[in-house]
Amino acid sequence: QMTQSPSSVSASVGDRVTITCRASQGSGSWFAWYQQKPGEAPKLLIYGASSLQSGVPSRFSGSGSGTDFTLTISSLQPEDFATYYCQQAGSFPLTFGGGTKVEIK
Amino acid sequence: QVQLVESGGGVVQPGGSLRLSCAGSGFSFSSYAMHWVRQAPGKGLEWVSLISHDGNEQYYADSVRGRFSISRDNSRNMLHMQMNSLTTEDTALYYCARGMGDSKPRSRYFEDWGQGTLVTVSS
C-alpha cells in the first residue's frame, strides 16, 4: 500500500514543489518516481530513491528510505506540469501511489 | 533507440479472452526483464505482471493471478499476455515496459514504455 500526497497541487513557474509517498512496509531504497503527461506513457525520473535517470533535468531530486520518500522539483518549469507517481520495488506486488497532479496556478 | 509496440487490444465480452503482444527493438531483448502495467480510464497506474529475461520467473498482481499468463519469445523479441476470464474491472490501457536490466532491484523499475493497447471489457 502506497499513500501519496498531495493528490493535487497548484503551483507557479519557478516554485519549489515537494511530493511525498509513504509505504505501508519498508522497501529500503527500492523506490522510483515517474512523470506522466496527458496522452503519453509514463517516464522514469528517479530510481533507487535518489538516482536521477539519464536525461532527466537536475531540478528533479529524490530522497528517503524505508517507508517515507520525497520527490522535489526545485524550480518548476512549464514542461513539468503533469501527474507524478511513486512506485515501490521492494516486494511483490509492485505498487504505485495514487498520483499527484501538478497544475498551473 | 528502444521501441516497444503493443498490439492485440480490443473490445471483448465479460468472461472472454484476449492475447496481448509487445514487440521490442533497439535493445538486447533477451537481457531484460519485461512487465505489463495497466491504467484504467482516468485512473492511476497498476502493475500487472513481470517475466524474467529468460522466462523462468513470473510474478503477478493479486487481481490477475490465475487468469492472466505472461510469456516471452526471445527468438522473436516478443512479449505476450494471455488474458482469460476478463471482467469489466480489466478495462484499461495496457502498457508493455522494460525493466532496468534483469537483476533486482533494477529489473523492478520501468525504464522504457510502449504507447499502450486498449482493452475494453463490455457486453
Short mmCIF file of C-alpha atoms in Angstrom, two decimals:
data_model
loop_
_atom_site.label_atom_id
_atom_site.label_comp_id
_atom_site.label_asym_id
_atom_site.label_seq_id
_atom_site.Cartn_x
_atom_site.Cartn_y
_atom_site.Cartn_z
CA GLN A 1 0.00 0.00 0.00
CA MET A 2 1.37 3.39 -1.06
CA THR A 3 -0.03 6.68 0.22
CA GLN A 4 0.95 9.60 -1.98
CA SER A 5 0.27 13.23 -1.09
CA PRO A 6 -0.95 15.66 -2.04
CA SER A 7 -3.30 14.31 -4.70
CA SER A 8 -3.02 17.63 -6.50
CA VAL A 9 -1.05 20.84 -6.14
CA SER A 10 -1.35 24.22 -7.85
CA ALA A 11 1.97 25.95 -8.38
CA SER A 12 3.61 28.68 -10.44
CA VAL A 13 6.63 28.54 -12.70
CA GLY A 14 9.72 28.84 -10.52
CA ASP A 15 8.08 27.36 -7.42
CA ARG A 16 9.60 24.56 -5.38
CA VAL A 17 7.28 21.55 -5.31
CA THR A 18 7.50 18.60 -2.93
CA ILE A 19 5.56 15.35 -3.25
CA THR A 20 5.67 12.64 -0.61
CA CYS A 21 4.95 8.94 -0.55
CA ARG A 22 4.58 6.63 2.42
CA ALA A 23 4.82 2.86 2.06
CA SER A 24 2.94 0.54 4.41
CA GLN A 25 6.06 -1.58 4.73
CA GLY A 26 9.74 -0.74 4.28
CA SER A 27 11.28 -1.05 0.84
CA GLY A 28 14.81 0.05 1.68
CA SER A 29 15.83 2.37 -1.13
CA TRP A 30 13.99 0.37 -3.77
CA PHE A 31 11.79 3.23 -4.85
CA ALA A 32 11.07 5.17 -8.04
CA TRP A 33 9.25 8.24 -9.33
CA TYR A 34 7.55 8.67 -12.72
CA GLN A 35 6.10 11.60 -14.65
CA GLN A 36 3.08 11.20 -16.93
CA LYS A 37 1.69 13.83 -19.26
CA PRO A 38 -1.80 13.55 -20.78
CA GLY A 39 -1.94 11.05 -23.63
CA GLU A 40 1.61 9.87 -23.01
CA ALA A 41 3.25 6.87 -21.39
CA PRO A 42 4.92 7.40 -18.01
CA LYS A 43 8.57 8.41 -17.87
CA LEU A 44 11.08 7.24 -15.26
CA LEU A 45 12.58 10.18 -13.34
CA ILE A 46 14.21 8.73 -10.22
CA TYR A 47 15.17 5.18 -9.22
CA GLY A 48 16.87 3.78 -6.15
CA ALA A 49 15.09 6.57 -4.20
CA SER A 50 17.62 9.22 -5.23
CA SER A 51 19.35 8.28 -8.52
CA LEU A 52 18.49 10.57 -11.43
CA GLN A 53 17.60 8.72 -14.62
CA SER A 54 19.74 9.64 -17.62
CA GLY A 55 18.45 12.71 -19.44
CA VAL A 56 16.25 13.95 -16.59
CA PRO A 57 16.91 17.58 -15.58
CA SER A 58 18.77 18.13 -12.30
CA ARG A 59 15.91 20.20 -10.87
CA PHE A 60 14.30 16.83 -10.06
CA SER A 61 15.60 15.08 -6.95
CA GLY A 62 14.51 12.22 -4.74
CA SER A 63 15.19 11.32 -1.14
CA GLY A 64 14.13 8.95 1.60
CA SER A 65 14.44 5.34 2.65
CA GLY A 66 12.40 2.73 4.44
CA THR A 67 8.81 3.92 4.33
CA ASP A 68 8.99 7.66 3.59
CA PHE A 69 10.08 9.12 0.27
CA THR A 70 10.07 12.57 -1.34
CA LEU A 71 10.25 13.95 -4.86
CA THR A 72 11.31 17.58 -5.13
CA ILE A 73 11.19 19.85 -8.16
CA SER A 74 13.46 22.74 -7.22
CA SER A 75 12.17 25.28 -9.74
CA LEU A 76 9.03 24.30 -11.62
CA GLN A 77 9.19 24.72 -15.39
CA PRO A 78 6.25 24.87 -17.85
CA GLU A 79 7.02 21.36 -19.11
CA ASP A 80 6.78 19.93 -15.58
CA PHE A 81 3.01 20.28 -15.32
CA ALA A 82 1.99 16.63 -15.26
CA THR A 83 0.97 13.80 -12.95
CA TYR A 84 3.65 12.16 -10.82
CA TYR A 85 3.59 8.62 -9.44
CA CYS A 86 5.74 6.90 -6.85
CA GLN A 87 6.48 3.16 -7.02
CA GLN A 88 7.94 0.70 -4.55
CA ALA A 89 10.19 -2.05 -5.90
CA GLY A 90 10.98 -3.78 -2.61
CA SER A 91 8.45 -6.59 -2.78
CA PHE A 92 5.76 -8.13 -4.92
CA PRO A 93 3.25 -6.98 -5.87
CA LEU A 94 4.97 -3.89 -7.17
CA THR A 95 2.76 -0.94 -6.29
CA PHE A 96 2.24 2.67 -7.31
CA GLY A 97 0.99 5.63 -5.35
CA GLY A 98 -2.28 7.20 -6.39
CA GLY A 99 -0.61 10.07 -8.23
CA THR A 100 -0.11 13.80 -7.74
CA LYS A 101 -1.35 16.18 -10.40
CA VAL A 102 0.78 19.32 -10.63
CA GLU A 103 -1.34 22.10 -12.09
CA ILE A 104 -0.69 25.66 -13.14
CA LYS A 105 -1.66 28.26 -10.55
CA GLN B 1 16.60 3.61 -29.79
CA VAL B 2 14.40 1.41 -27.62
CA GLN B 3 10.98 0.74 -29.11
CA LEU B 4 8.12 -1.17 -27.57
CA VAL B 5 4.98 -1.64 -29.65
CA GLU B 6 1.90 -3.25 -28.14
CA SER B 7 -0.90 -4.90 -30.08
CA GLY B 8 -3.88 -7.17 -29.54
CA GLY B 9 -6.23 -4.89 -27.63
CA GLY B 10 -9.89 -4.58 -28.47
CA VAL B 11 -13.44 -4.99 -27.22
CA VAL B 12 -14.33 -8.29 -25.54
CA GLN B 13 -17.34 -9.51 -23.60
CA PRO B 14 -17.11 -10.35 -19.90
CA GLY B 15 -15.76 -13.87 -19.48
CA GLY B 16 -13.89 -13.64 -22.75
CA SER B 17 -10.20 -13.90 -23.58
CA LEU B 18 -7.61 -11.75 -25.30
CA ARG B 19 -3.92 -12.09 -26.08
CA LEU B 20 -1.74 -9.01 -25.97
CA SER B 21 1.66 -8.81 -27.64
CA CYS B 22 4.59 -6.42 -27.41
CA ALA B 23 7.38 -6.21 -29.99
CA GLY B 24 10.70 -4.96 -28.66
CA SER B 25 13.51 -3.47 -30.75
CA GLY B 26 16.61 -1.32 -30.36
CA PHE B 27 17.99 -3.32 -27.43
CA SER B 28 19.06 -6.84 -26.47
CA PHE B 29 15.57 -8.12 -25.68
CA SER B 30 16.73 -11.38 -24.08
CA SER B 31 18.78 -9.47 -21.47
CA TYR B 32 15.92 -7.59 -19.84
CA ALA B 33 13.02 -8.38 -17.56
CA MET B 34 9.73 -7.23 -19.03
CA HIS B 35 6.47 -6.04 -17.48
CA TRP B 36 2.84 -5.31 -18.19
CA VAL B 37 1.38 -2.25 -16.45
CA ARG B 38 -2.20 -1.07 -16.92
CA GLN B 39 -4.13 2.13 -16.45
CA ALA B 40 -7.91 2.23 -16.26
CA PRO B 41 -9.51 5.26 -17.95
CA GLY B 42 -8.87 8.36 -15.84
CA LYS B 43 -7.16 6.32 -13.11
CA GLY B 44 -3.65 5.62 -11.85
CA LEU B 45 -1.07 3.01 -12.75
CA GLU B 46 -1.36 -0.65 -11.75
CA TRP B 47 1.46 -3.16 -12.19
CA VAL B 48 0.15 -6.41 -13.69
CA SER B 49 2.99 -8.85 -14.26
CA LEU B 50 6.77 -9.36 -14.63
CA ILE B 51 8.72 -12.01 -16.51
CA SER B 52 12.46 -12.53 -16.09
CA HIS B 53 14.87 -12.19 -19.01
CA ASP B 54 14.88 -15.95 -19.65
CA GLY B 55 11.20 -16.53 -18.93
CA ASN B 56 11.89 -18.74 -15.93
CA GLU B 57 10.29 -16.44 -13.36
CA GLN B 58 6.87 -14.81 -13.49
CA TYR B 59 5.10 -12.63 -10.95
CA TYR B 60 1.52 -11.38 -10.95
CA ALA B 61 -0.71 -8.86 -9.23
CA ASP B 62 -3.30 -10.49 -6.99
CA SER B 63 -6.07 -9.06 -9.19
CA VAL B 64 -4.98 -11.12 -12.23
CA ARG B 65 -3.26 -14.17 -10.78
CA GLY B 66 -4.83 -17.36 -12.13
CA ARG B 67 -6.47 -15.52 -15.04
CA PHE B 68 -3.53 -13.88 -16.85
CA SER B 69 -0.37 -15.57 -18.09
CA ILE B 70 2.78 -13.75 -19.17
CA SER B 71 5.25 -15.27 -21.62
CA ARG B 72 8.02 -14.25 -23.97
CA ASP B 73 9.70 -15.43 -27.16
CA ASN B 74 13.27 -14.18 -27.12
CA SER B 75 13.93 -15.55 -30.61
CA ARG B 76 11.31 -13.12 -31.94
CA ASN B 77 11.80 -10.28 -29.38
CA MET B 78 8.17 -10.64 -28.35
CA LEU B 79 6.34 -10.36 -25.03
CA HIS B 80 2.82 -11.77 -24.60
CA MET B 81 -0.02 -11.66 -22.10
CA GLN B 82 -2.82 -14.21 -22.30
CA MET B 83 -5.86 -12.80 -20.53
CA ASN B 84 -8.75 -15.13 -19.64
CA SER B 85 -11.99 -14.72 -17.69
CA LEU B 86 -11.98 -10.99 -18.33
CA THR B 87 -14.20 -8.71 -16.27
CA THR B 88 -15.16 -5.06 -16.62
CA GLU B 89 -12.51 -4.32 -13.97
CA ASP B 90 -9.86 -5.30 -16.55
CA THR B 91 -10.80 -2.44 -18.88
CA ALA B 92 -7.63 -0.38 -19.23
CA LEU B 93 -4.77 0.78 -21.40
CA TYR B 94 -2.13 -1.95 -21.16
CA TYR B 95 1.50 -0.87 -21.35
CA CYS B 96 4.47 -3.05 -22.07
CA ALA B 97 7.51 -1.83 -20.08
CA ARG B 98 11.18 -2.77 -19.98
CA GLY B 99 12.89 -3.33 -16.65
CA MET B 100 16.25 -1.70 -16.00
CA GLY B 101 18.17 -4.93 -16.67
CA ASP B 102 17.42 -8.31 -15.16
CA SER B 103 18.95 -8.16 -11.68
CA LYS B 104 16.90 -6.91 -8.75
CA PRO B 105 16.04 -4.31 -7.84
CA ARG B 106 16.77 -2.68 -11.19
CA SER B 107 14.55 -5.15 -13.02
CA ARG B 108 11.62 -3.83 -10.97
CA TYR B 109 11.89 -0.27 -12.30
CA PHE B 110 10.17 0.58 -15.59
CA GLU B 111 12.80 2.23 -17.76
CA ASP B 112 11.02 2.30 -21.14
CA TRP B 113 7.36 2.11 -22.06
CA GLY B 114 5.29 1.46 -25.14
CA GLN B 115 2.30 3.60 -26.05
CA GLY B 116 -0.18 1.01 -24.83
CA THR B 117 -3.01 -1.06 -26.26
CA LEU B 118 -6.58 -0.51 -25.08
CA VAL B 119 -8.63 -3.39 -23.71
CA THR B 120 -12.35 -2.79 -23.22
CA VAL B 121 -14.44 -5.43 -21.49
CA SER B 122 -18.10 -4.75 -22.12
CA SER B 123 -21.30 -6.55 -23.00
#
